[in-house]
Coordinates of C-alpha atoms in Angstrom, one line a residue:
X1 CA 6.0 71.7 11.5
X2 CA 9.2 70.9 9.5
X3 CA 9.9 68.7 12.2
X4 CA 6.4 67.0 12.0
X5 CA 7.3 66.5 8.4
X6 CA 10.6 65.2 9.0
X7 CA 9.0 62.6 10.9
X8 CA 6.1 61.7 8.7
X9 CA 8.7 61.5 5.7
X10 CA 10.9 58.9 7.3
X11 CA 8.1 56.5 8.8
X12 CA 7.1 56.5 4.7
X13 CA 10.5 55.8 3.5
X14 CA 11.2 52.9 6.6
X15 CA 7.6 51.3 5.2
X16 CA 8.3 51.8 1.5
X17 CA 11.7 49.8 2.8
X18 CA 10.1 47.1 4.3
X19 CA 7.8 46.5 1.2
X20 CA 10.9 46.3 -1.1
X21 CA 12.9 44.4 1.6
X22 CA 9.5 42.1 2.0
X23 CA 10.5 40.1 -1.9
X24 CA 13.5 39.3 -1.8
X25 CA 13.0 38.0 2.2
X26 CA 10.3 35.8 0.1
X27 CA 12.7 34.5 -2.6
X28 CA 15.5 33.7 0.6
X29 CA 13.0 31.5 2.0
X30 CA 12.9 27.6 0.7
X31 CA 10.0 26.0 -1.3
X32 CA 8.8 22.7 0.8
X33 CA 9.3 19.3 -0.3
X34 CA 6.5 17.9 -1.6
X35 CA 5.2 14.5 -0.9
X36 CA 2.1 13.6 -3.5
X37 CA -0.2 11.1 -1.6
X38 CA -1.9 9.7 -4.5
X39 CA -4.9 7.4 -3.7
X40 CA -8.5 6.4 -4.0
X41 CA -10.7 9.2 -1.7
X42 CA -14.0 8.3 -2.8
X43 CA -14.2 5.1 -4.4
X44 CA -14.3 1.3 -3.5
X45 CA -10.6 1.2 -2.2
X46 CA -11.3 4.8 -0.3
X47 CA -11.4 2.7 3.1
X48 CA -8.1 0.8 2.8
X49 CA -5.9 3.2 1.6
X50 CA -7.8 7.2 0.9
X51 CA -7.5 9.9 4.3
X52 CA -5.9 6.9 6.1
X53 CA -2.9 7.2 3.8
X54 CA -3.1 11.0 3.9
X55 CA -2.7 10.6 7.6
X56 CA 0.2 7.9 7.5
X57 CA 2.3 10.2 5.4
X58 CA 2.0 13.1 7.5
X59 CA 2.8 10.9 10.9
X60 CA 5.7 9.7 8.8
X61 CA 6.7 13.1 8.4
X62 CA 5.8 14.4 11.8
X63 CA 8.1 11.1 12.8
X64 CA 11.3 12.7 10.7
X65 CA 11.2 16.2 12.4
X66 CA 9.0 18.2 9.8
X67 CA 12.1 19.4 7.5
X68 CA 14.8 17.8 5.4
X69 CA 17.5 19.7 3.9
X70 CA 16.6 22.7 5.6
X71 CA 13.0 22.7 4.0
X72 CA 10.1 22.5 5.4
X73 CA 8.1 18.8 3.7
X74 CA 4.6 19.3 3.1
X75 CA 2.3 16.4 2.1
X76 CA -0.5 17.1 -0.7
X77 CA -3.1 14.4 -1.7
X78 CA -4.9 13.7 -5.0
X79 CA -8.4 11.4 -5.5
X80 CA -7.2 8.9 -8.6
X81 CA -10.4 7.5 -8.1
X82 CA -9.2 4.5 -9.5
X83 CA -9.3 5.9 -13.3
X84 CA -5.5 6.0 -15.0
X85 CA -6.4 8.6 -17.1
X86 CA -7.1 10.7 -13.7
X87 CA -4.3 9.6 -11.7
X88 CA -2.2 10.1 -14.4
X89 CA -3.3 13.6 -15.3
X90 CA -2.6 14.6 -11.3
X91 CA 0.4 12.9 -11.2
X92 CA 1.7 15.0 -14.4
X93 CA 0.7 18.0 -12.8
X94 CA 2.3 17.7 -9.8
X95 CA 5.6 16.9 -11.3
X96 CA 5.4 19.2 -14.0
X97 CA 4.1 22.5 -12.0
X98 CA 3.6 21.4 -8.4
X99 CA 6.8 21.0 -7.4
X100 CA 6.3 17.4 -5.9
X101 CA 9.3 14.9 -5.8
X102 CA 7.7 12.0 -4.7
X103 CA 4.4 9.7 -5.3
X104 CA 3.3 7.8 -3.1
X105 CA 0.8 4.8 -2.3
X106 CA -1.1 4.9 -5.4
X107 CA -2.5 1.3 -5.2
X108 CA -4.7 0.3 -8.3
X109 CA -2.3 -1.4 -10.8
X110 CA -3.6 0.4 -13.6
X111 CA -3.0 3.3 -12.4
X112 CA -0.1 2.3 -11.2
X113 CA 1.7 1.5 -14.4
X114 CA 0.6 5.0 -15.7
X115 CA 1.7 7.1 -12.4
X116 CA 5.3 4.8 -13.0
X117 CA 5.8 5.8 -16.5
X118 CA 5.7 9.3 -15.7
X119 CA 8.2 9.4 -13.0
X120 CA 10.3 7.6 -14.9
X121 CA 10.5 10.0 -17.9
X122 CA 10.9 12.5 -15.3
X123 CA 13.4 10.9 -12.8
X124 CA 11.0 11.2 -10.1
X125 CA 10.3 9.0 -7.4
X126 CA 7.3 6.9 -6.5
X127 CA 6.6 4.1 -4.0
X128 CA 3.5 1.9 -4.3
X129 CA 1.8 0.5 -1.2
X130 CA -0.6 -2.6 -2.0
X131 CA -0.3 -2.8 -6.1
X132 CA -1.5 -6.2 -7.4
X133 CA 1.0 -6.1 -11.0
X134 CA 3.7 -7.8 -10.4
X135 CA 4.4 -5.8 -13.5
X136 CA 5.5 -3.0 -11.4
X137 CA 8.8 -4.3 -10.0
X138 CA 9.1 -6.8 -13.4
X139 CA 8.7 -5.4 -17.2
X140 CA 7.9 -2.2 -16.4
X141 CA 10.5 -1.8 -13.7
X142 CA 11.5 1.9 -13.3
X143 CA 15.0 3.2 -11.7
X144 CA 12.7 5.6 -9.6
X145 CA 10.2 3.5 -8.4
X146 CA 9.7 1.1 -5.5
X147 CA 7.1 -1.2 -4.6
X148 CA 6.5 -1.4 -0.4
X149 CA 4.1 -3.5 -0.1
X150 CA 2.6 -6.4 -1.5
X151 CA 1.7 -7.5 -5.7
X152 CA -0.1 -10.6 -7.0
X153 CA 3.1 -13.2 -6.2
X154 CA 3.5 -12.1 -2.7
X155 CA 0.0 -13.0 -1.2
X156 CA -0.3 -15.7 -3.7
X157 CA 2.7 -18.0 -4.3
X158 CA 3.5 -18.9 -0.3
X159 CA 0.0 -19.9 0.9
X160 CA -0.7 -23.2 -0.9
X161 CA 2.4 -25.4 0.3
X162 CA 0.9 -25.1 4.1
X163 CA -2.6 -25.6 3.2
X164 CA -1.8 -28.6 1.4
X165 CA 0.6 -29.9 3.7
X166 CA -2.5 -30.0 6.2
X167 CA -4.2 -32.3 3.3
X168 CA -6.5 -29.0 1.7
X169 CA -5.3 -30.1 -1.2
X170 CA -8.0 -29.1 -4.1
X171 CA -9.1 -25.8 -5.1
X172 CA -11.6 -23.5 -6.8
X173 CA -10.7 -20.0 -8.1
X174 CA -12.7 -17.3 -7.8
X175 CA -11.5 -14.2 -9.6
X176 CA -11.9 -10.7 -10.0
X177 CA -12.1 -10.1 -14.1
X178 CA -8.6 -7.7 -14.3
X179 CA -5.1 -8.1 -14.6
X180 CA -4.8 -8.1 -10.9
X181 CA -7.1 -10.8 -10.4
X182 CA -4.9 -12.9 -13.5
X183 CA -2.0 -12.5 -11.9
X184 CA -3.0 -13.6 -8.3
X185 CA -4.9 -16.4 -9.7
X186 CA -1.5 -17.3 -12.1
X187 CA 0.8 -17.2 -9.1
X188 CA -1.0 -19.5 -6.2
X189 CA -2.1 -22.1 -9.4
X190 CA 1.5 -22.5 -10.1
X191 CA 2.5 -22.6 -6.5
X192 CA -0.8 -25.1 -6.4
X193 CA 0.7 -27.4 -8.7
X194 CA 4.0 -27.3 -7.7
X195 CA 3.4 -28.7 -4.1
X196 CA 1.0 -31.4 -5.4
X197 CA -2.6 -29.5 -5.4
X198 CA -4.9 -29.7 -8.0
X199 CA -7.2 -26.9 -9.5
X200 CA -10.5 -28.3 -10.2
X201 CA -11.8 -24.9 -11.9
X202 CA -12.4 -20.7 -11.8
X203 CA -14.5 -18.7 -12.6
X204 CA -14.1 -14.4 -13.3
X205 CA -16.6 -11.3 -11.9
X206 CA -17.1 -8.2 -13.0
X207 CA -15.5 -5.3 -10.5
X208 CA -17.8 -3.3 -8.3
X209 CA -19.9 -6.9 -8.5
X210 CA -23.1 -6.7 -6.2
X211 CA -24.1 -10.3 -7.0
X212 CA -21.7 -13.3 -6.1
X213 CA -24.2 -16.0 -5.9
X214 CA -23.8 -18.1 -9.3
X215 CA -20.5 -17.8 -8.8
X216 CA -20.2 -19.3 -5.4
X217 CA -22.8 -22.0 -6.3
X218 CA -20.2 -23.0 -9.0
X219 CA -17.5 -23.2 -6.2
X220 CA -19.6 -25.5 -4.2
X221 CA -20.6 -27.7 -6.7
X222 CA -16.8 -28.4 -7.3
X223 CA -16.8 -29.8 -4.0
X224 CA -13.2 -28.3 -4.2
X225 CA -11.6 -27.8 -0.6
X226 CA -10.2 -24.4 -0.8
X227 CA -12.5 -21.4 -2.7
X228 CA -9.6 -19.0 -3.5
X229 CA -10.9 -15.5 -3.7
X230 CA -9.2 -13.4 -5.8
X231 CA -10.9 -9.6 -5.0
X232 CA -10.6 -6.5 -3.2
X233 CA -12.4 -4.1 -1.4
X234 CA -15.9 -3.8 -1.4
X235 CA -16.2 -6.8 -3.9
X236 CA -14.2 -9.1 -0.8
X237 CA -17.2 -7.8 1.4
X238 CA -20.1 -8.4 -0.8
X239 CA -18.7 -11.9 -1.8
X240 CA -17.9 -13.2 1.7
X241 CA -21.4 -11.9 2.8
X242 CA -23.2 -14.2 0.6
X243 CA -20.8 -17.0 1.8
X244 CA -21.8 -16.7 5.3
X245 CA -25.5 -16.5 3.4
X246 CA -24.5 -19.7 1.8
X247 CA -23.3 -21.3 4.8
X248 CA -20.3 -22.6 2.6
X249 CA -17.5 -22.7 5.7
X250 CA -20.2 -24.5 8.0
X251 CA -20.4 -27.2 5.0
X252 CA -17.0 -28.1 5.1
X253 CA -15.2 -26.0 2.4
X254 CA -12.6 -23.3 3.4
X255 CA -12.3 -19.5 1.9
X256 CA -9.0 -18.2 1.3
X257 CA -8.9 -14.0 0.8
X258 CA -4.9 -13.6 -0.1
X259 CA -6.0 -9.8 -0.2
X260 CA -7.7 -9.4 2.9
X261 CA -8.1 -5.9 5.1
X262 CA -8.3 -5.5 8.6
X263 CA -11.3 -3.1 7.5
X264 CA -13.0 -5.6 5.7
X265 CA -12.9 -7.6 8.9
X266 CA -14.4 -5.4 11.0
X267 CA -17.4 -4.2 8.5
X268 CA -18.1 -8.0 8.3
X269 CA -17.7 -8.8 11.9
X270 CA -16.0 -11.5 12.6
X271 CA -18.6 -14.1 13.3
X272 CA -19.1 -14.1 9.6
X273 CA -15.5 -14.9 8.4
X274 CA -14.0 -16.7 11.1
X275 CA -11.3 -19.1 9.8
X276 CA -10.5 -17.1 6.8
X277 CA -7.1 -17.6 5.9
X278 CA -5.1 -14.8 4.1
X279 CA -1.3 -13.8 3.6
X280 CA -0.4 -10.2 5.2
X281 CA 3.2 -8.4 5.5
X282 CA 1.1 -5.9 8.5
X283 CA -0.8 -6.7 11.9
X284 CA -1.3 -4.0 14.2
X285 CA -0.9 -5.8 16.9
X286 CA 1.7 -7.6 16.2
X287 CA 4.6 -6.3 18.0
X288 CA 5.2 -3.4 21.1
X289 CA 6.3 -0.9 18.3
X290 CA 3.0 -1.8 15.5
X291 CA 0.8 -1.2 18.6
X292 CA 2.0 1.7 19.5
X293 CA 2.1 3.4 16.2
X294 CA -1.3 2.1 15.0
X295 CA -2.8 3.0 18.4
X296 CA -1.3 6.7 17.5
X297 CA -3.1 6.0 14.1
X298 CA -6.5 5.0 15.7
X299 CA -6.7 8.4 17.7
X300 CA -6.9 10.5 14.6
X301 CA -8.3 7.7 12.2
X302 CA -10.7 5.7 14.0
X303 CA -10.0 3.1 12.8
X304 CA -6.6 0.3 12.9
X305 CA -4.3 1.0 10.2
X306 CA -4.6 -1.6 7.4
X307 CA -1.2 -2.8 5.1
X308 CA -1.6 -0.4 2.9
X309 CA -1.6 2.6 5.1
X310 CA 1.6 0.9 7.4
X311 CA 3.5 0.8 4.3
X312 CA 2.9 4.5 3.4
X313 CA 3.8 5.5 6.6
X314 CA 7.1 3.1 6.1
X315 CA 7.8 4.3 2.3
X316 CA 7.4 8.2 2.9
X317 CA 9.7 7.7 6.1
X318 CA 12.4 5.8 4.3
X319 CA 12.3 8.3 1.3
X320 CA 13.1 11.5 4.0
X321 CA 15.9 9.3 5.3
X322 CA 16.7 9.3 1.8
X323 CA 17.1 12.5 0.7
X324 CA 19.0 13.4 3.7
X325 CA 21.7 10.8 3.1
X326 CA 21.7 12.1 -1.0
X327 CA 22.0 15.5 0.6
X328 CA 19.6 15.9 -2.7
X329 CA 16.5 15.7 -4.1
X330 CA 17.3 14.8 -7.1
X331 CA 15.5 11.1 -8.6
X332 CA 18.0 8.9 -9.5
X333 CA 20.4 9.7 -6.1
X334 CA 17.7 9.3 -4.1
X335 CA 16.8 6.2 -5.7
X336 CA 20.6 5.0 -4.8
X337 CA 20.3 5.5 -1.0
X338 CA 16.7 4.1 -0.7
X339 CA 18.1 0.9 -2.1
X340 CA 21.4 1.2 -0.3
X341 CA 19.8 2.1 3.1
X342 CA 18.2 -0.5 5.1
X343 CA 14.5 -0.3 6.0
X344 CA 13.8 0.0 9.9
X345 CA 10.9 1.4 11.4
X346 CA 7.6 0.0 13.0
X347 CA 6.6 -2.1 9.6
X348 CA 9.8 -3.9 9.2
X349 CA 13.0 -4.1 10.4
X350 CA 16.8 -4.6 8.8
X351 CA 14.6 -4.7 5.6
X352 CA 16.5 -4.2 1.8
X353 CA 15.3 -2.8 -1.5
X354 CA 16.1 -5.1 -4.1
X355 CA 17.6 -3.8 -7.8
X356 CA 13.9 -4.5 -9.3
X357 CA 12.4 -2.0 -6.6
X358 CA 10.8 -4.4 -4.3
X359 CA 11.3 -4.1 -0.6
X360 CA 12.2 -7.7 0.7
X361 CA 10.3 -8.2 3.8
X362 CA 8.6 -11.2 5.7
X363 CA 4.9 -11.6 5.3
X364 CA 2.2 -13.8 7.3
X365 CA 0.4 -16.5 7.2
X366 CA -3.0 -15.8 9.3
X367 CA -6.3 -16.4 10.1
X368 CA -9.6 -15.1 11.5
X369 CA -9.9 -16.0 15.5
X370 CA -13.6 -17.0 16.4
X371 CA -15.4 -14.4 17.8
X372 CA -14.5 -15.9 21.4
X373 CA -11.1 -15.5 21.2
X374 CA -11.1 -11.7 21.0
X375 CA -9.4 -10.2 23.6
X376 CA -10.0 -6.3 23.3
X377 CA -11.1 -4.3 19.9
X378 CA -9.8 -4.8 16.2
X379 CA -8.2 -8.2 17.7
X380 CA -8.9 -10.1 14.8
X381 CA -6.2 -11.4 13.9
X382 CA -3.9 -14.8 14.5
X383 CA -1.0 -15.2 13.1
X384 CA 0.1 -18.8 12.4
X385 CA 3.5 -18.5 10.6
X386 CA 6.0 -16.1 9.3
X387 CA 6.6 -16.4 5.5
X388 CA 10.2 -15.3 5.0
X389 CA 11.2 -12.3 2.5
X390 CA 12.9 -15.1 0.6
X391 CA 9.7 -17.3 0.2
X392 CA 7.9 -14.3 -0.6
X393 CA 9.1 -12.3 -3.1
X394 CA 9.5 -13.7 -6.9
X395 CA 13.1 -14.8 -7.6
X396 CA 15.5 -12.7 -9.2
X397 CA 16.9 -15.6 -11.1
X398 CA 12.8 -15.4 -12.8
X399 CA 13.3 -11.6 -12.5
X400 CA 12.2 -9.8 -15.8
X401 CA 13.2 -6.5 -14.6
X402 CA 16.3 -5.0 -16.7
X403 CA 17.6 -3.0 -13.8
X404 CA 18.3 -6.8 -12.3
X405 CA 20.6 -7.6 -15.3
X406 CA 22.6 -4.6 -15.2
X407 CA 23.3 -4.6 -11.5
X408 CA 24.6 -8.3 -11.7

């Protein structure tokens, strides 16, 4: 028996053990790094960017080896839902008691602007995919924050000079009624003027508009040669639905969508936008390496990868490579080595991050094959010139960013 007892007394005292040991094994072990995919999962934009930018950031970090600094990353996602007041409030939580150290994707310029100010009273880091402000790498420029993808002056400013050139040389604006749509239509009617165009009017719509059809009646009656729409989204599909309704490219007039998605396209078909001509920095089928990621893309998706989700993918990467050359996670070091390091992966190559924030890349100029020129599925696309980085982003020497000054 005393043996028996002997036994039974030090199998309890091994397990009591193991429970106390069990803690402090749990404080030994690493938090993750967080990577905050902030977008739009149920609203208007929820196709362009939403679970397909989930997914992007996880490949990204799937691509990197799953840990950085000895942590494990893990990638959480909020619904902004378009609303500043929401995105803001998630993004606030997540840096305050989530433990994230980066935002990403983000999108809608409002919130935007709100998501920017918070990581920049907090040293954090955020990268914006497709925001429209050009605000974002100008006044409100943040040390912290980095824009990957595309704004207003982008998509805008280079496509006018070539249409011209080929004698389109009048235009009618048609804009969506926000500071997104202002600053698009700002940029290509200065670039418009400056090669020799002429603007013969513009009109503004509501978001979330159902109705187009007054408004493209006033772009026909212009007689202009170029309607420039200035929308995103479901609004882009609505409006070039009642186009092709109109019959407005069979009589003569061309449609330029700067902001054009690959899933628009394919939710219109491509029999009812052929010819539309649009500014991109990412095809999927542009080179062996975009194939081959986006194809990776498709099987989980379902879909191609449109620029906003490529440039996710392409931010969250070059943040991990990052962190690992900062050998920290803190902000403002981080910061450093994404502008020091250059940006190579499957959306660009020997890319660099400007003082302002904003990732110098190429963009291109493209347009919508006719339905007979489709070679296999999602070939949509033709590409008809490369707009350098140069052309492409604003100036510095126009650059109201402050970080610009004191880096000169």
């Amino acid at each position: 028996m005393r043996r028996k007892r002997d036994v039974i007394f030090a199998t309890a005292v091994s397990l009591i053990g193991g429970a106390i040991a069990l803690p402090a094994h749990a404080e030994d072990t690493p938090p993750p790094v967080k990577i905050g995919v902030l977008t739009d999962m149920s609203g208007m934009y929820r196709d362009i960017m939403g679970p397909g930018s989930v997914l992007a950031a996880k490949m990204a970090v799937e691509d990197f080896g799953g840990k950085v600094l000895g942590r494990p990353i893990e990638v959480v996602s909020g619904d902004h839902q378009a609303k500043p007041d929401v995105g803001a409030a998630i993004a606030r939580n997540w840096f305050d008691n989530g433990g994230a150290d980066v935002i990403v994707d983000v999108a809608q310029s409002a919130v935007a602007l709100a998501v920017q100010e918070l990581a920049r009273a907090r040293n954090k880091i955020v990268i914006h995919g497709v925001t429209g402000s050009p605000a974002i790498t100008q006044q409100a420029c943040a040390p912290t924050a980095f824009s990957w993808s595309l704004n207003a002056y982008a998509i805008s400013a280079p496509l006018p000079k070539p249409l011209i050139e080929r004698g389109l040389d009048t235009f009618f604006f048609l804009s969506a009624d926000y500071s997104f749509g202002k600053a698009m239509e700002d940029a290509a009617a200065g670039a418009i003027k400056a090669a020799g165009g002429k603007v013969l009017g513009s009109v503004r719509f509501p978001q979330n508009n159902p109705d187009f059809s007054s408004f493209l009646l006033q772009a026909v009656s212009s007689k202009a040669k170029v309607i420039w729409l200035i929308s995103a989204a479901e609004d882009t599909t609505n409006a070039l639905k009642q186009a092709k309704e109109f019959g407005i490219a069979e009589g003569g007039q061309l449609i330029v969508v700067p902001l054009t998605y690959i899933t628009n396209v394919h939710a219109l078909g491509i029999a009812n936008v052929q010819g539309l001509t649009f500014a991109t920095p990412f095809y999927w089928d542009r080179t062996a390496e975009t194939r081959a990621w986006s194809e990776r893309f498709f099987k989980q998706h379902q879909a191609m990868p449109t620029m906003d989700q490529a440039a996710v993918y392409s931010g969250t990467l070059h943040y991990l490579k990052a962190v690992a050359a900062a050998n920290s996670l803190d902000g403002l070091k981080v910061a450093d080595e994404i502008r020091k390091l250059p940006v190579n992966d499957m959306y660009v190559q020997n890319g660099a991050v400007r003082a302002d924030g904003w990732l110098m890349h190429p963009f291109y100029m493209a347009s919508i094959k006719a339905p007979g020129g489709v070679k296999k599925p999602w070939d949509y696309y033709t590409i008809e010139k490369v707009i350098p980085a140069s052309e492409a982003a604003q100036p510095l020497s126009e650059s109201q960013c402050p970080l610009v000054a004191q880096s000169q």
